[in-house]
Coordinates of C-alpha atoms in Angstrom, one line a residue:
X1 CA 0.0 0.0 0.0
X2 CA 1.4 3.4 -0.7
X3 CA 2.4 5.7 1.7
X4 CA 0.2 8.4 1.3
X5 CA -3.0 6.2 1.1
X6 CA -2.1 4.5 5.0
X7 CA -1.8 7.7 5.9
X8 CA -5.6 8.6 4.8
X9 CA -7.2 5.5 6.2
X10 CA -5.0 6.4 9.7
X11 CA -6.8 9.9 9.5
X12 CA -10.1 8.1 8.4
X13 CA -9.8 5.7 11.5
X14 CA -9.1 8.7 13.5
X15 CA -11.5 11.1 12.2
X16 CA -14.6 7.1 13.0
X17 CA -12.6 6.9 16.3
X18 CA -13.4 10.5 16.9
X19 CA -17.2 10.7 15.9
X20 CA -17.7 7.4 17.7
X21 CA -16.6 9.0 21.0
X22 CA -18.7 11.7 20.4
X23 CA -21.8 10.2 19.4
X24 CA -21.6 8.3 22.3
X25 CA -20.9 11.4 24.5
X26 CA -23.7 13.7 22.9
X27 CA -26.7 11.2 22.7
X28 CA -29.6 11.5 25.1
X29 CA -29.3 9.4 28.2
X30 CA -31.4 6.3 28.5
X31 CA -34.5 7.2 30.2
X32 CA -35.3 5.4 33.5
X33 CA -39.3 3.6 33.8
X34 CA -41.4 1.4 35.5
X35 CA -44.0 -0.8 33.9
X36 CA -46.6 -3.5 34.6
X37 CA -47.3 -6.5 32.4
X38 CA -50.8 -7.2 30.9
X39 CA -52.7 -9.5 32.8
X40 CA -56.0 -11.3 32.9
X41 CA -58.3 -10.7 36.2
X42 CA -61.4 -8.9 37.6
X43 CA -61.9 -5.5 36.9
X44 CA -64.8 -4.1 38.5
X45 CA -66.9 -0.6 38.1
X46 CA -67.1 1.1 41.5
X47 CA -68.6 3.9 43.4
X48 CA -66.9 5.8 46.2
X49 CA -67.6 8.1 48.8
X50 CA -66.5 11.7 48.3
X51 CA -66.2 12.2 52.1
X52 CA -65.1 10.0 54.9
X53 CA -67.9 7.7 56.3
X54 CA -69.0 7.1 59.7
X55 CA -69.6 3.7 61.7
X56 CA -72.6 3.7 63.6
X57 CA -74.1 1.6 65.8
X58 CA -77.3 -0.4 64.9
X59 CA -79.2 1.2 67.6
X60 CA -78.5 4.4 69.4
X61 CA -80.8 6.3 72.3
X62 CA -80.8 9.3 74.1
X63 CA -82.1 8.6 77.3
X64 CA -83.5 11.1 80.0
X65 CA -86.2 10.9 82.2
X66 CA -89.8 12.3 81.9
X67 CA -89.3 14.4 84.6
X68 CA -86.8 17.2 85.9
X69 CA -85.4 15.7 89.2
X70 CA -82.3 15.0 91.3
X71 CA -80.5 11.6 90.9
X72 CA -80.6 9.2 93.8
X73 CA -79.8 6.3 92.0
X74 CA -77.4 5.4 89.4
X75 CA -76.5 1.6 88.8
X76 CA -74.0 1.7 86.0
X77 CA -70.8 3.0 84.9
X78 CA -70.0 4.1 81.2
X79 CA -69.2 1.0 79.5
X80 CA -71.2 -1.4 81.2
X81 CA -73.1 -3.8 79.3
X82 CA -76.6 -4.1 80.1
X83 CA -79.8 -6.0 79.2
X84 CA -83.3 -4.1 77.9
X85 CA -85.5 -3.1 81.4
X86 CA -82.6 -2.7 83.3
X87 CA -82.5 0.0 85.8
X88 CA -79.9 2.5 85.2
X89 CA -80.9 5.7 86.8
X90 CA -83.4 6.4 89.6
X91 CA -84.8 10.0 90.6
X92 CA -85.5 11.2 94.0
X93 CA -89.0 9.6 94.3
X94 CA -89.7 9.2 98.5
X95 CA -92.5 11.0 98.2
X96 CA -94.1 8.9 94.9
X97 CA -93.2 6.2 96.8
X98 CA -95.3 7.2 100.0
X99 CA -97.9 8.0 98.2
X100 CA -98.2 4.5 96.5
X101 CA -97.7 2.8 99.8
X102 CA -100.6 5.0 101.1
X103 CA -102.9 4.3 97.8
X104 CA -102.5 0.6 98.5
X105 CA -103.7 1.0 102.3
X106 CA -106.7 2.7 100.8
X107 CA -107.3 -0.2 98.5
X108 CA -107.3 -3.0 101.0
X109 CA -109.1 -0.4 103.0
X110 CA -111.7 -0.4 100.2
X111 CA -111.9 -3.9 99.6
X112 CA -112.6 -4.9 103.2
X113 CA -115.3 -2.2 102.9
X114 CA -116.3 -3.9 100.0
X115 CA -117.1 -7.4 101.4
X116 CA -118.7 -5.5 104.3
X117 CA -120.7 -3.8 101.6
X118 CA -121.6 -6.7 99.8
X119 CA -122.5 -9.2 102.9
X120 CA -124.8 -6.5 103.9
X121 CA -126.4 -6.3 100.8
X122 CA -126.8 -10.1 100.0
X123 CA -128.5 -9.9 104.1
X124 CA -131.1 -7.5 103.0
X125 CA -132.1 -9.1 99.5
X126 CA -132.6 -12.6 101.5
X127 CA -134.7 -10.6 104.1
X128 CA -136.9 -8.7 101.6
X129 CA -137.6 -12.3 99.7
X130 CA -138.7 -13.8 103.1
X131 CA -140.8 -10.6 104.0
X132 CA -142.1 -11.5 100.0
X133 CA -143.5 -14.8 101.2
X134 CA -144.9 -13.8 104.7
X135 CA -147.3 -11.4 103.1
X136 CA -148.5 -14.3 100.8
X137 CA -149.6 -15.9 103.9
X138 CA -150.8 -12.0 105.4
X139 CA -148.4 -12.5 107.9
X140 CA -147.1 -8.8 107.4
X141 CA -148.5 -5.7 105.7
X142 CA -147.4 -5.2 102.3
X143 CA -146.1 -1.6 103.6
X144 CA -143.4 -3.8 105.4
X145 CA -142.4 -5.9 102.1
X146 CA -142.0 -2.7 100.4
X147 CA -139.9 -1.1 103.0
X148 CA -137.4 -4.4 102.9
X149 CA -137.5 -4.1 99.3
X150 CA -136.4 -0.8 99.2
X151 CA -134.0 -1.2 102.2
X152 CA -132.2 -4.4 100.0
X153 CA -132.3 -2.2 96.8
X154 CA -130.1 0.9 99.2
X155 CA -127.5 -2.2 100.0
X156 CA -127.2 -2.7 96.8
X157 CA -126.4 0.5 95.9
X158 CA -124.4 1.1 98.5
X159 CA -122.1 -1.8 97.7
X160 CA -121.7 -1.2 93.6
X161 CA -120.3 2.4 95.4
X162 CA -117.8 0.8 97.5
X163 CA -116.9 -0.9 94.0
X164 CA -116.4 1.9 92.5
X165 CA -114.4 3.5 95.0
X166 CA -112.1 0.5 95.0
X167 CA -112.0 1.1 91.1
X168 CA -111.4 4.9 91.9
X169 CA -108.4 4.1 94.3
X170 CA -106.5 1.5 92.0
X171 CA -106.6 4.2 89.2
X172 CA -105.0 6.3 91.5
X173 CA -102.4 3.6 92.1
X174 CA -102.0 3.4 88.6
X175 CA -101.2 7.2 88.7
X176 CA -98.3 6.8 91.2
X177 CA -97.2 4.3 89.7
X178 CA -97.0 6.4 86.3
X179 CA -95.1 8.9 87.9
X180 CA -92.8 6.5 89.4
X181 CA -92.1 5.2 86.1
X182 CA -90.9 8.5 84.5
X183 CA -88.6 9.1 87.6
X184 CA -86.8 6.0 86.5
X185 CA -84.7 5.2 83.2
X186 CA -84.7 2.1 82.3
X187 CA -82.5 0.1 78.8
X188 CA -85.1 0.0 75.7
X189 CA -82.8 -3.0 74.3
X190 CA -79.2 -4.5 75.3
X191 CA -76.4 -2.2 74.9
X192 CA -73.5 -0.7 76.1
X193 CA -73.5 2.7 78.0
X194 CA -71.6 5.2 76.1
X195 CA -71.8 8.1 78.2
X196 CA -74.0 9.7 81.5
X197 CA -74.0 12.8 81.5
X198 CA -74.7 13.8 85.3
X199 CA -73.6 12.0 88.9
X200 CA -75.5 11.5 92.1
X201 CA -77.4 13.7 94.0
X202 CA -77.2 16.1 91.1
X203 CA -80.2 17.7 89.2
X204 CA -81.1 16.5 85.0
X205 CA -84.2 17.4 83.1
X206 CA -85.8 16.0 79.9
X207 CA -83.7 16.3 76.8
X208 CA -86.8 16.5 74.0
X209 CA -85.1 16.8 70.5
X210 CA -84.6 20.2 69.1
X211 CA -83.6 21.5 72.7
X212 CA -79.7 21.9 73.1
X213 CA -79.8 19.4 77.0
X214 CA -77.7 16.7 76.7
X215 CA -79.3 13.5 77.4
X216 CA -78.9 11.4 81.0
X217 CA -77.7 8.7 79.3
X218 CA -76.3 7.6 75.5
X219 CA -76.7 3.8 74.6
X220 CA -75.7 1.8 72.1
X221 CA -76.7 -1.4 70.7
X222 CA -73.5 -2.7 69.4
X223 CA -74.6 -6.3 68.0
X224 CA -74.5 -4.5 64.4
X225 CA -73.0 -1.5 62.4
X226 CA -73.4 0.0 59.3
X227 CA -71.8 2.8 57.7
X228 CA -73.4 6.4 56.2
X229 CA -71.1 7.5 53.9
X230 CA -71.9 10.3 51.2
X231 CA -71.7 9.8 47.3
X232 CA -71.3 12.1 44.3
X233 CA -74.9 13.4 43.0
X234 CA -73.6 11.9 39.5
X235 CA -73.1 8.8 40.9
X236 CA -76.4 8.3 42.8
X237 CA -78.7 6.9 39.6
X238 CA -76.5 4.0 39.7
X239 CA -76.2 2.6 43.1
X240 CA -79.2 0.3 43.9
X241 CA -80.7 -1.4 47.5
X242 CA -78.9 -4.6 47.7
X243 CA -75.8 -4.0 45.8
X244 CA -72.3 -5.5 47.1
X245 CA -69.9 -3.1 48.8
X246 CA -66.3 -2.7 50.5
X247 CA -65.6 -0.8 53.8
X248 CA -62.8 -0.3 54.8
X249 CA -61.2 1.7 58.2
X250 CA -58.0 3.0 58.9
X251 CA -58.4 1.1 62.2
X252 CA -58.2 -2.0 60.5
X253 CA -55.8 -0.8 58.1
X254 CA -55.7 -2.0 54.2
X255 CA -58.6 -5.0 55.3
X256 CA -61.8 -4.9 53.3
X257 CA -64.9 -6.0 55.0
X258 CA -68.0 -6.6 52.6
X259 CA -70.8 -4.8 52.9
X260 CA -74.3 -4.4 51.1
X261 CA -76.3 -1.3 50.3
X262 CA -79.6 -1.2 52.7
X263 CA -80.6 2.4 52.1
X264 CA -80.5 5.7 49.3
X265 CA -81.4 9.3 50.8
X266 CA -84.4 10.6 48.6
X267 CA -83.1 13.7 48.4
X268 CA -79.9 15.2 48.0
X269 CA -77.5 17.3 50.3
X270 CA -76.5 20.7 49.2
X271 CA -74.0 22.0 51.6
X272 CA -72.3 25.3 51.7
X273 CA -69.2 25.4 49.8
X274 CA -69.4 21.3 49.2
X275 CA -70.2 19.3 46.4
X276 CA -73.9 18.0 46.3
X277 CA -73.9 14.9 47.6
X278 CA -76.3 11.8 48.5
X279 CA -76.5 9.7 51.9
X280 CA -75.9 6.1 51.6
X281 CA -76.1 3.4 54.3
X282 CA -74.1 0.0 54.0
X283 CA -74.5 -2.6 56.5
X284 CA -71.9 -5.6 57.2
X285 CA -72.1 -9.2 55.9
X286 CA -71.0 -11.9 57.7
X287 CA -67.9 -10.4 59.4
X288 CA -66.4 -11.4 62.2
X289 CA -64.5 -8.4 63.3
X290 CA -67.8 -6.3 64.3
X291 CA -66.9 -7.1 68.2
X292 CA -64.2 -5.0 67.4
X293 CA -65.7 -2.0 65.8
X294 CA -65.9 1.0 67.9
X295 CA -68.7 3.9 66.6
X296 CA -67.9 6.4 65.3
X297 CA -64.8 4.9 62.9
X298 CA -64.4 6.9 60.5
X299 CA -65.1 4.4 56.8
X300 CA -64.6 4.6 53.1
X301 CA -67.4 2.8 51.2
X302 CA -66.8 1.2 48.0
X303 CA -69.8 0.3 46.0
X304 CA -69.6 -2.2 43.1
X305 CA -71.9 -1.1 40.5
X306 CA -70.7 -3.8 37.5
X307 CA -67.9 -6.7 37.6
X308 CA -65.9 -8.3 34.7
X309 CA -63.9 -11.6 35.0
X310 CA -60.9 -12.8 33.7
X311 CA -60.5 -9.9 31.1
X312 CA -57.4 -8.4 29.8
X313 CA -56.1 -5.5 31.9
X314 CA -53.6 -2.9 33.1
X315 CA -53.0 -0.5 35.7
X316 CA -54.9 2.3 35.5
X317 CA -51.9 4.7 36.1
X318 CA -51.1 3.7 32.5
X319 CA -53.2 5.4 30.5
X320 CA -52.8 8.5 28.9
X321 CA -56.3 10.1 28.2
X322 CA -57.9 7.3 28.4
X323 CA -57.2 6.0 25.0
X324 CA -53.4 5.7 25.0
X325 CA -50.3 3.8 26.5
X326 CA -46.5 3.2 25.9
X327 CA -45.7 0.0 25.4
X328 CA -42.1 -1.2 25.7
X329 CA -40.1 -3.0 23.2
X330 CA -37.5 -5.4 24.9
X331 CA -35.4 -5.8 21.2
X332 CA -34.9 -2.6 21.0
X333 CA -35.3 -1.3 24.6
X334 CA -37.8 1.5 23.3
X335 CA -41.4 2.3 23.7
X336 CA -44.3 2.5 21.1
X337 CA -47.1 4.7 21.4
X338 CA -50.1 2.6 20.8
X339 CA -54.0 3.7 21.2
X340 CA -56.7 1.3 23.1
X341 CA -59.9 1.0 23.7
X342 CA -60.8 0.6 27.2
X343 CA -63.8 -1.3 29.1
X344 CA -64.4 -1.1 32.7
X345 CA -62.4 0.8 35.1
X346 CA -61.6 2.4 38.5
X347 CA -58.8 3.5 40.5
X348 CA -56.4 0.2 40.3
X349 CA -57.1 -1.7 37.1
X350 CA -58.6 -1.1 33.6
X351 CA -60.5 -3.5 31.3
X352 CA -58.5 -3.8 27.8
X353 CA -60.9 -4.8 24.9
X354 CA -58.8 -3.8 22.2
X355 CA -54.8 -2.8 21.6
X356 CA -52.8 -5.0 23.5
X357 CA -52.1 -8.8 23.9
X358 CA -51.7 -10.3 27.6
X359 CA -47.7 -10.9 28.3
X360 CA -46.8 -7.5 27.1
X361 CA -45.6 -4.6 29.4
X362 CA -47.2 -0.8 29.5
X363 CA -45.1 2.3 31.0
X364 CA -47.0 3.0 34.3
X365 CA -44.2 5.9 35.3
X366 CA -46.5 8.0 32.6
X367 CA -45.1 10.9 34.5
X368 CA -41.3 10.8 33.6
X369 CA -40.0 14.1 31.0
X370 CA -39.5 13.0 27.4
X371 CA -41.3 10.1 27.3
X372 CA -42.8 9.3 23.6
X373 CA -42.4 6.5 20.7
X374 CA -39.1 5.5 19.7
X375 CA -37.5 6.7 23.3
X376 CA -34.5 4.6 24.4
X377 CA -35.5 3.3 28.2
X378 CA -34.2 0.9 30.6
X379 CA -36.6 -0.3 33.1
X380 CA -36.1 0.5 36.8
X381 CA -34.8 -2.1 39.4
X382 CA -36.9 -0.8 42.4

């Protein structure tokens, strides 16, 4: 080779060498992504809450007795369990009480009077019917038969009084014992006592609803919950009685417990400065954790309005507006724009009916700069 020509393919080596180096130098990094395979499972349609929920007790009641009064009795401590009639507080009643003990004196006082009353009157009716058969026999004038007739007709009366009274009297006990009644505060159903709002010897008055008086005592029936949670107004039409549901409490952490709806407000709630929103009560199915619940949790509902199995499907972080995704290339460590056509979808997963085939892997880290097709990547180790 001559001389002069080695020397151009040493400078033409150089000049590759060169370019090489800064080609590799120049080009754009490799950028860094996450992605998720397509898979086949349940996807499911849902509705959620737009606030936080509330647990609530089955059962909850404001107690107070009918009366203003002074407490003289009070059995039970706030958490106590008790059983429906149970006594839990007693007002000052001595004088009630007297009076009852008095009003029953009066009836037995009655009743003897009564049997008096009545032996007297059965004495005279036997002695106006023989006085009826002397004057057959013009023993006696019929004057006298009319006088024991009249005489037997007076006992009579006299006793269907004393009746009366009697009747009078236990209607009076019946009174008392009324009064007695609202001076004592008995459990409607079995519960636990939530709170008492007052201590012995001090003084607690009706609480009627719409007056700001706290009540004497709060129970709770705790043998069942169900949540209230509030939906979107847009969401309402679709959420039916009887339709499976998810709660789920920061108490218990990430644990679902399934639920059914039981009840839809009628009407919807427009609050100042909050989005319109409708009322919605789930109640529990089957779980076994409700001993542990604790009113006033606060819940999120999830309502399942439609379910699809064993479809094709992605994260839902995937999509870009709703009709697009990258897909990435493992030959040629690059992505590929591609469109789709989406099914049924929520916060998690989306239904794929058309676009991709199960096995291949979508960009979920949507939010990285420069991504679009043809991009060089390499897929993140985390």
């Amino acid at each position: 080779m001559p001389r002069h020509s080695f020397r151009w393919f040493i400078l033409l080596l150089i000049i590759i060498i060169a370019g090489t180096l800064v080609w590799f130098k120049m080009r754009p990094e490799d950028i860094e992504i996450s992605v998720s395979q397509v898979t086949r499972g349940t996807v499911e349609k849902i509705v959620a809450n737009t606030r936080a929920g509330t647990l609530n007790a089955c059962r909850k009641a404001n107690l107070s007795p009918g009366i203003g009064g002074q407490i003289n009795l009070l059995t039970v401590e706030e958490g106590d369990r008790v059983s429906a009639g149970q006594l839990l507080v007693e007002l000052w009643n001595n004088d009630l009480k007297s009076e009852a003990v008095l009003a029953k004196k009066e009836i037995k006082a009655a009743e003897a009077k009564t049997a008096a009353s009545l032996l007297e009157a059965e004495i005279a009716a036997r002695e106006a019917e023989r006085k009826q058969k002397l004057v057959q026999d013009n023993a006696i004038s019929d004057q006298d038969v009319d006088k024991a007739k009249t005489e037997a007709s007076i006992r009579r009366a006299a006793y269907n009084a004393v009746l009366t009274e009697v009747e009078a009297r236990r209607a009076h006990l019946a009174v008392i014992n009324a009064q007695l009644e609202r001076t004592r505060l008995v459990a409607p159903f079995d519960g636990i006592i939530a709170k008492i709002n007052g201590e012995l010897n001090e003084y607690v008055t009706p609480s009627p609803p719409g007056i700001a008086t706290p009540p004497t005592v709060e129970l709770l029936d705790t043998s069942c919950f169900y949540v209230i949670a509030p939906i979107d107004e847009v969401d309402a039409p679709a959420v039916k009685i009887n339709m499976d549901a998810r709660v789920i409490m920061d108490a218990f952490g990430e644990k679902h417990f399934p639920a059914r709806v039981r009840r839809i407000d009628p009407y919807v709630l427009d609050r100042e400065k909050q989005a319109r929103t409708v009322d919605v009560e789930v109640e529990f199915i089957n779980s076994d954790k409700e001993n542990d619940f604790l009113a006033g949790y606060s819940a999120d509902v999830e309502i399942i309005i439609e379910v699809q199995n064993n479809v094709l499907r992605i994260p839902t972080q995937a999509l870009l507006d709703s009709s697009r995704v990258f897909v990435y290339q493992p030959r040629s460590r690059t992505l590929q724009e591609r469109s789709v056509k989406i099914g049924l979808s929520n916060w998690d997963n989306t239904q794929i009916i058309e676009g991709l085939q199960e096995g291949e892997s979508v960009v979920i880290s949507t939010d990285r700069p420069g991504l679009e097709g043809g991009v060089r990547v390499t897929i993140s180790q985390e």
